């Protein structure tokens, strides 16, 4: 695949309307408030790490982003495994060291999914709440719950109880009991068809499978919201840097563009041969722009130059170094989901 590099590509996006959407009115999901203190290590749950024979328990691995699996690279030692949400420590435990914290909704919304069969997901028992801030639906996800106290379809307010913190799901011990919290958008309304095309296993969770959600840095969002209660989600997203852009043949209006019109840049009524989609390093889609570049397959048309492999900075979506990058097999699946090319 030929790789094209756009030298003038912007490092961040200026959305058409930075004030689009309503105020967030966020509330932390548990009694743990240490994210706003000088001791954030009391907020995030640590993980167990062994790097080059040295054991450690880094609390920073409970944060959002590339915070896990250290590697030595030409750029030095970097964390290469992406954590989609944040892991919040319990404040209260019973005499058996089981967490007692009640988990609540972070904002007004509607419960759209509850997974009550822990073994069906790495998230264990989890709840998904849909929020409407006037910019298309966003979803908060509350995972590793011991129990669920809400029902699908119920309307909730910020602070409404959803369940009890636990340690259900893959690789979670009683010692590391925590709430895994995410906030993100829905990748594709036809997710079920995409899943059937790529996976032989059953999708137990419909649209609300974690593979169909792209998360934001919710800890940074909480902090910025505390400093500015009038913060909107679009103004927050506008500050996220672009890591790569992919240009695809224009065969249809994109599902993402229909649901999240704030992503649309340029004149979408002009019939160009391609779409160019801008992504954060997390794979979160930031903008969709008409392109006059003729391509026959998804082509990386910009990537932030790095010395180490791009797979360490893109959740494995791209491979290559410097200004050169191509989609991996995983990346092709992700791009297919984002662009609905699996429907062709």
CSV table of C-alpha atoms in Angstrom, one decimal:
chain,number,residue,atom,x,y,z
A,1,UNK,CA,0.0,0.0,0.0
A,2,UNK,CA,1.4,3.4,-1.0
A,3,UNK,CA,1.7,5.8,2.0
A,4,UNK,CA,1.1,9.5,1.6
A,5,UNK,CA,2.2,12.1,4.1
A,6,UNK,CA,0.4,15.4,4.5
A,7,UNK,CA,3.0,17.8,5.8
A,8,UNK,CA,0.6,20.5,6.7
A,9,UNK,CA,-1.7,18.2,8.7
A,10,UNK,CA,-2.9,19.9,11.9
A,11,UNK,CA,-1.8,18.5,15.3
A,12,UNK,CA,-5.3,19.3,16.7
A,13,UNK,CA,-8.7,20.0,15.4
A,14,UNK,CA,-10.8,23.2,15.4
A,15,UNK,CA,-14.4,22.0,15.4
A,16,UNK,CA,-16.9,24.0,13.5
A,17,UNK,CA,-18.7,25.0,16.7
A,18,UNK,CA,-16.7,24.8,19.8
A,19,UNK,CA,-19.7,25.6,22.0
A,20,UNK,CA,-22.0,23.0,20.5
A,21,UNK,CA,-23.8,20.9,23.1
A,22,UNK,CA,-25.0,21.5,26.6
A,23,UNK,CA,-23.1,21.7,29.8
A,24,UNK,CA,-22.1,18.2,31.1
A,25,UNK,CA,-23.1,18.5,34.8
A,26,UNK,CA,-20.8,15.6,35.7
A,27,UNK,CA,-20.6,13.8,39.0
A,28,UNK,CA,-18.0,11.2,40.1
A,29,UNK,CA,-19.4,7.7,40.2
A,30,UNK,CA,-18.3,6.8,43.7
A,31,UNK,CA,-17.4,8.5,47.0
A,32,UNK,CA,-13.7,8.5,46.0
A,33,UNK,CA,-12.8,12.1,45.3
A,34,UNK,CA,-9.0,11.9,45.4
A,35,UNK,CA,-8.7,12.6,41.6
A,36,UNK,CA,-9.0,16.3,42.6
A,37,UNK,CA,-6.4,16.0,45.4
A,38,UNK,CA,-2.6,16.1,45.6
A,39,UNK,CA,-2.7,12.3,46.2
A,40,UNK,CA,-4.2,10.8,43.0
A,41,UNK,CA,-2.6,7.5,43.9
A,42,UNK,CA,-5.6,7.1,46.3
A,43,UNK,CA,-8.0,7.4,43.4
A,44,UNK,CA,-6.6,5.0,40.8
A,45,UNK,CA,-6.3,1.2,41.4
A,46,UNK,CA,-2.8,-0.1,40.7
A,47,UNK,CA,-1.9,-3.1,38.6
A,48,UNK,CA,0.8,-5.7,39.1
A,49,UNK,CA,3.8,-5.2,36.9
A,50,UNK,CA,7.1,-7.1,36.2
A,51,UNK,CA,9.4,-5.2,33.9
A,52,UNK,CA,12.9,-6.6,33.3
A,53,UNK,CA,12.7,-8.7,36.5
A,54,UNK,CA,11.5,-5.9,38.8
A,55,UNK,CA,8.1,-6.2,40.4
A,56,UNK,CA,6.0,-3.1,41.0
A,57,UNK,CA,2.4,-1.9,41.7
A,58,UNK,CA,2.0,1.3,39.6
A,59,UNK,CA,-1.1,3.3,40.4
A,60,UNK,CA,-0.6,5.2,37.1
A,61,UNK,CA,-1.6,2.0,35.3
A,62,UNK,CA,-5.2,2.7,36.5
A,63,UNK,CA,-5.3,5.9,34.4
A,64,UNK,CA,-6.6,6.3,30.9
A,65,UNK,CA,-4.2,5.9,27.9
A,66,UNK,CA,-1.0,4.1,27.2
A,67,UNK,CA,-0.2,3.2,30.7
A,68,UNK,CA,0.6,-0.6,30.6
A,69,UNK,CA,3.1,-3.1,29.2
A,70,UNK,CA,6.5,-1.3,29.2
A,71,UNK,CA,8.9,-1.7,26.3
A,72,UNK,CA,12.4,-0.4,25.5
A,73,UNK,CA,12.2,1.4,22.2
A,74,UNK,CA,14.3,4.0,20.3
A,75,UNK,CA,12.3,6.6,22.2
A,76,UNK,CA,13.2,5.1,25.5
A,77,UNK,CA,11.0,3.1,27.8
A,78,UNK,CA,7.4,3.6,26.9
A,79,UNK,CA,4.1,2.0,27.9
A,80,UNK,CA,2.5,0.3,24.9
A,81,UNK,CA,-0.8,-1.2,26.1
A,82,UNK,CA,-3.8,1.1,26.0
A,83,UNK,CA,-6.3,1.4,28.9
A,84,UNK,CA,-9.7,2.5,27.5
A,85,UNK,CA,-11.0,3.9,30.8
A,86,UNK,CA,-10.0,4.5,34.4
A,87,UNK,CA,-9.9,2.2,37.4
A,88,UNK,CA,-11.2,3.7,40.6
A,89,UNK,CA,-10.2,2.3,44.0
A,90,UNK,CA,-12.8,1.5,46.6
A,91,UNK,CA,-13.2,3.7,49.7
A,92,UNK,CA,-15.0,1.1,51.9
A,93,UNK,CA,-14.4,-2.6,52.4
A,94,UNK,CA,-16.0,-5.1,54.6
A,95,UNK,CA,-14.2,-7.4,57.0
A,96,UNK,CA,-13.5,-9.8,54.1
A,97,UNK,CA,-11.9,-7.0,52.1
A,98,UNK,CA,-14.8,-6.9,49.7
A,99,UNK,CA,-15.6,-3.5,48.3
A,100,UNK,CA,-18.8,-1.8,49.6
A,101,UNK,CA,-18.8,1.3,47.4
A,102,UNK,CA,-22.1,2.1,45.6
A,103,UNK,CA,-21.6,3.0,41.9
A,104,UNK,CA,-23.7,5.8,40.5
A,105,UNK,CA,-24.4,7.5,37.1
A,106,UNK,CA,-21.9,10.3,36.2
A,107,UNK,CA,-24.7,12.3,34.5
A,108,UNK,CA,-28.3,12.3,33.6
A,109,UNK,CA,-29.2,9.7,31.1
A,110,UNK,CA,-30.9,6.4,30.4
A,111,UNK,CA,-29.8,2.8,31.1
A,112,UNK,CA,-29.5,1.1,27.8
A,113,UNK,CA,-27.8,-2.1,28.8
A,114,UNK,CA,-27.0,-4.3,31.8
A,115,UNK,CA,-24.8,-7.4,31.5
A,116,UNK,CA,-25.8,-9.7,34.4
A,117,UNK,CA,-23.8,-12.7,33.3
A,118,UNK,CA,-20.3,-12.0,34.4
A,119,UNK,CA,-18.7,-14.8,32.3
A,120,UNK,CA,-20.0,-13.3,29.1
A,121,UNK,CA,-17.5,-10.4,29.2
A,122,UNK,CA,-14.0,-9.4,30.3
A,123,UNK,CA,-15.9,-6.5,31.9
A,124,UNK,CA,-17.8,-8.9,34.2
A,125,UNK,CA,-21.1,-7.4,35.3
A,126,UNK,CA,-21.4,-4.0,33.6
A,127,UNK,CA,-23.9,-1.2,32.9
A,128,UNK,CA,-24.1,1.2,30.0
A,129,UNK,CA,-25.9,4.6,30.3
A,130,UNK,CA,-26.7,6.8,27.3
A,131,UNK,CA,-26.3,10.5,27.7
A,132,UNK,CA,-27.7,13.3,25.5
A,133,UNK,CA,-25.7,16.5,25.6
A,134,UNK,CA,-27.1,17.7,22.2
A,135,UNK,CA,-24.2,16.4,20.1
A,136,UNK,CA,-25.3,12.8,19.5
A,137,UNK,CA,-25.3,9.9,22.0
A,138,UNK,CA,-22.4,9.3,24.3
A,139,UNK,CA,-22.2,6.3,26.6
A,140,UNK,CA,-20.7,5.8,30.1
A,141,UNK,CA,-19.8,2.2,31.0
A,142,UNK,CA,-19.4,0.9,34.6
A,143,UNK,CA,-17.6,-2.5,34.8
A,144,UNK,CA,-16.5,-5.2,37.2
A,145,UNK,CA,-19.6,-4.7,39.3
A,146,UNK,CA,-20.5,-7.1,42.1
A,147,UNK,CA,-24.2,-6.5,41.5
A,148,UNK,CA,-26.5,-4.4,39.4
A,149,UNK,CA,-29.4,-2.4,40.9
A,150,UNK,CA,-30.8,-0.6,37.8
A,151,UNK,CA,-33.0,-1.8,35.0
A,152,UNK,CA,-32.6,-1.4,31.2
A,153,UNK,CA,-34.7,1.5,30.0
A,154,UNK,CA,-34.7,3.3,33.4
A,155,UNK,CA,-34.0,7.1,33.3
A,156,UNK,CA,-31.3,8.1,35.8
A,157,UNK,CA,-29.9,11.4,37.2
A,158,UNK,CA,-26.3,12.2,38.0
A,159,UNK,CA,-25.7,10.3,41.3
A,160,UNK,CA,-28.4,7.7,40.7
A,161,UNK,CA,-27.2,4.2,42.0
A,162,UNK,CA,-26.5,1.7,39.3
A,163,UNK,CA,-24.9,-1.1,41.3
A,164,UNK,CA,-22.2,-2.1,43.7
A,165,UNK,CA,-18.4,-2.2,43.1
A,166,UNK,CA,-16.9,-5.6,42.7
A,167,UNK,CA,-14.2,-7.7,41.0
A,168,UNK,CA,-16.1,-9.6,38.3
A,169,UNK,CA,-14.5,-10.0,34.9
A,170,UNK,CA,-11.2,-11.3,33.6
A,171,UNK,CA,-8.1,-11.0,35.7
A,172,UNK,CA,-9.6,-9.0,38.6
A,173,UNK,CA,-8.9,-10.2,42.2
A,174,UNK,CA,-10.5,-9.1,45.4
A,175,UNK,CA,-7.4,-7.2,46.3
A,176,UNK,CA,-7.7,-5.2,43.0
A,177,UNK,CA,-11.5,-4.6,43.3
A,178,UNK,CA,-12.3,-1.4,41.4
A,179,UNK,CA,-14.8,0.3,39.1
A,180,UNK,CA,-13.6,0.5,35.5
A,181,UNK,CA,-15.3,3.6,34.0
A,182,UNK,CA,-15.4,4.6,30.4
A,183,UNK,CA,-17.1,7.4,28.4
A,184,UNK,CA,-17.2,7.2,24.7
A,185,UNK,CA,-19.2,7.1,21.5
A,186,UNK,CA,-20.8,4.3,19.5
A,187,UNK,CA,-18.8,3.3,16.4
A,188,UNK,CA,-21.5,1.7,14.2
A,189,UNK,CA,-25.2,0.9,14.4
A,190,UNK,CA,-24.6,-2.2,12.3
A,191,UNK,CA,-22.1,-3.6,14.8
A,192,UNK,CA,-23.8,-7.0,14.9
A,193,UNK,CA,-23.1,-7.6,11.1
A,194,UNK,CA,-19.5,-6.4,11.6
A,195,UNK,CA,-19.0,-8.8,14.5
A,196,UNK,CA,-20.5,-11.7,12.6
A,197,UNK,CA,-18.1,-11.0,9.7
A,198,UNK,CA,-15.0,-11.1,11.8
A,199,UNK,CA,-15.7,-13.3,14.9
A,200,UNK,CA,-17.1,-16.8,15.2
A,201,UNK,CA,-18.1,-16.3,18.8
A,202,UNK,CA,-21.5,-15.0,19.8
A,203,UNK,CA,-22.0,-11.3,20.6
A,204,UNK,CA,-23.8,-11.3,23.9
A,205,UNK,CA,-24.1,-7.5,24.2
A,206,UNK,CA,-25.6,-6.2,21.0
A,207,UNK,CA,-24.6,-2.6,20.2
A,208,UNK,CA,-23.1,-2.2,23.7
A,209,UNK,CA,-20.2,-4.5,23.2
A,210,UNK,CA,-17.0,-2.8,24.3
A,211,UNK,CA,-15.6,-3.3,20.8
A,212,UNK,CA,-18.2,-0.9,19.5
A,213,UNK,CA,-17.3,2.0,21.8
A,214,UNK,CA,-14.4,4.5,21.6
A,215,UNK,CA,-13.5,6.0,24.9
A,216,UNK,CA,-12.3,9.5,25.9
A,217,UNK,CA,-9.9,10.5,28.6
A,218,UNK,CA,-12.6,10.7,31.3
A,219,UNK,CA,-10.2,11.6,34.1
A,220,UNK,CA,-9.0,14.7,32.3
A,221,UNK,CA,-12.7,15.5,31.5
A,222,UNK,CA,-13.6,15.3,35.2
A,223,UNK,CA,-10.7,17.6,36.1
A,224,UNK,CA,-11.4,20.2,33.4
A,225,UNK,CA,-15.1,20.1,34.2
A,226,UNK,CA,-14.4,20.9,37.8
A,227,UNK,CA,-12.4,23.9,36.7
A,228,UNK,CA,-15.0,24.9,34.2
A,229,UNK,CA,-18.6,23.7,35.0
A,230,UNK,CA,-19.7,25.2,31.6
A,231,UNK,CA,-17.4,22.9,29.6
A,232,UNK,CA,-19.0,21.2,26.6
A,233,UNK,CA,-17.9,17.8,25.2
A,234,UNK,CA,-17.1,19.3,21.8
A,235,UNK,CA,-14.8,21.9,23.3
A,236,UNK,CA,-13.1,19.1,25.2
A,237,UNK,CA,-12.7,16.9,22.0
A,238,UNK,CA,-11.4,19.9,20.0
A,239,UNK,CA,-8.2,19.8,22.1
A,240,UNK,CA,-7.4,16.1,21.4
A,241,UNK,CA,-4.4,15.9,19.0
A,242,UNK,CA,-4.7,14.0,15.7
A,243,UNK,CA,-2.2,11.1,15.5
A,244,UNK,CA,-3.2,9.7,12.1
A,245,UNK,CA,-5.6,10.2,9.2
A,246,UNK,CA,-7.0,7.5,6.9
A,247,UNK,CA,-8.5,8.2,3.5
A,248,UNK,CA,-11.2,5.8,2.2
A,249,UNK,CA,-13.2,5.5,-1.0
A,250,UNK,CA,-16.4,7.4,-0.8
A,251,UNK,CA,-19.2,4.8,-1.3
A,252,UNK,CA,-21.8,6.1,1.2
A,253,UNK,CA,-22.5,8.7,3.8
A,254,UNK,CA,-20.7,7.4,6.9
A,255,UNK,CA,-22.8,6.2,9.9
A,256,UNK,CA,-20.5,8.2,12.2
A,257,UNK,CA,-21.2,11.4,10.3
A,258,UNK,CA,-25.0,10.9,10.6
A,259,UNK,CA,-24.8,10.3,14.4
A,260,UNK,CA,-22.1,12.8,15.3
A,261,UNK,CA,-22.5,15.8,12.9
A,262,UNK,CA,-19.9,17.8,14.9
A,263,UNK,CA,-17.3,15.5,13.2
A,264,UNK,CA,-18.2,16.8,9.8
A,265,UNK,CA,-15.7,19.3,8.4
A,266,UNK,CA,-15.8,20.9,5.0
A,267,UNK,CA,-18.7,20.7,2.6
A,268,UNK,CA,-20.2,17.2,2.7
A,269,UNK,CA,-22.6,18.0,-0.1
A,270,UNK,CA,-19.8,18.2,-2.6
A,271,UNK,CA,-19.3,14.8,-4.2
A,272,UNK,CA,-15.6,14.1,-3.7
A,273,UNK,CA,-14.1,10.7,-4.4
A,274,UNK,CA,-13.0,10.0,-0.8
A,275,UNK,CA,-13.4,10.7,2.9
A,276,UNK,CA,-10.5,11.5,5.1
A,277,UNK,CA,-11.0,10.5,8.7
A,278,UNK,CA,-8.8,12.0,11.5
A,279,UNK,CA,-8.1,9.8,14.6
A,280,UNK,CA,-6.6,10.3,18.0
A,281,UNK,CA,-3.8,7.9,19.0
A,282,UNK,CA,-6.6,6.0,20.9
A,283,UNK,CA,-8.4,5.4,17.6
A,284,UNK,CA,-11.1,7.9,18.6
A,285,UNK,CA,-12.5,9.5,15.5
A,286,UNK,CA,-12.1,13.3,15.5
A,287,UNK,CA,-13.2,14.6,12.1
A,288,UNK,CA,-14.6,13.5,8.7
A,289,UNK,CA,-13.6,15.6,5.8
A,290,UNK,CA,-14.3,15.3,2.0
A,291,UNK,CA,-11.2,14.5,0.1
A,292,UNK,CA,-10.2,14.8,-3.6
A,293,UNK,CA,-7.6,12.1,-3.2
A,294,UNK,CA,-8.5,9.1,-5.3
A,295,UNK,CA,-7.9,5.8,-3.4
A,296,UNK,CA,-9.1,2.3,-3.9
A,297,UNK,CA,-8.6,1.1,-0.3
A,298,UNK,CA,-8.1,2.7,3.1
A,299,UNK,CA,-4.8,4.6,2.9
A,300,UNK,CA,-2.9,6.3,5.7
A,301,UNK,CA,-2.5,9.9,4.5
A,302,UNK,CA,-1.0,11.4,7.7
A,303,UNK,CA,0.7,10.0,10.7
A,304,UNK,CA,2.6,11.7,13.5
A,305,UNK,CA,6.3,10.8,13.0
A,306,UNK,CA,7.8,8.5,15.7
A,307,UNK,CA,11.0,6.6,16.2
A,308,UNK,CA,9.3,3.5,17.6
A,309,UNK,CA,6.7,1.4,15.8
A,310,UNK,CA,3.3,3.1,15.3
A,311,UNK,CA,1.6,0.0,16.7
A,312,UNK,CA,2.7,1.0,20.2
A,313,UNK,CA,1.0,4.4,19.8
A,314,UNK,CA,-2.3,3.4,18.0
A,315,UNK,CA,-3.6,0.3,19.9
A,316,UNK,CA,-2.1,-1.8,17.1
A,317,UNK,CA,-4.1,-0.2,14.4
A,318,UNK,CA,-1.0,0.9,12.4
A,319,UNK,CA,2.4,-0.4,11.9
A,320,UNK,CA,5.5,1.3,10.6
A,321,UNK,CA,7.9,4.0,11.8
A,322,UNK,CA,8.7,7.7,11.2
A,323,UNK,CA,6.3,9.2,8.6
A,324,UNK,CA,5.4,5.7,7.1
A,325,UNK,CA,2.5,3.7,8.3
A,326,UNK,CA,0.0,1.0,7.1
A,327,UNK,CA,-3.0,-0.5,8.7
A,328,UNK,CA,-2.4,-3.9,10.5
A,329,UNK,CA,-5.0,-6.7,10.2
A,330,UNK,CA,-6.5,-5.3,13.4
A,331,UNK,CA,-6.4,-1.8,11.9
A,332,UNK,CA,-8.3,-3.0,8.8
A,333,UNK,CA,-11.0,-4.4,11.0
A,334,UNK,CA,-11.3,-1.2,13.0
A,335,UNK,CA,-11.4,1.0,9.9
A,336,UNK,CA,-14.0,-1.4,8.5
A,337,UNK,CA,-16.2,-0.9,11.6
A,338,UNK,CA,-15.7,2.9,11.4
A,339,UNK,CA,-16.5,3.2,7.7
A,340,UNK,CA,-19.1,0.3,7.2
A,341,UNK,CA,-17.0,-1.1,4.4
A,342,UNK,CA,-18.0,-4.6,5.7
A,343,UNK,CA,-21.4,-3.9,4.2
A,344,UNK,CA,-19.9,-3.6,0.7
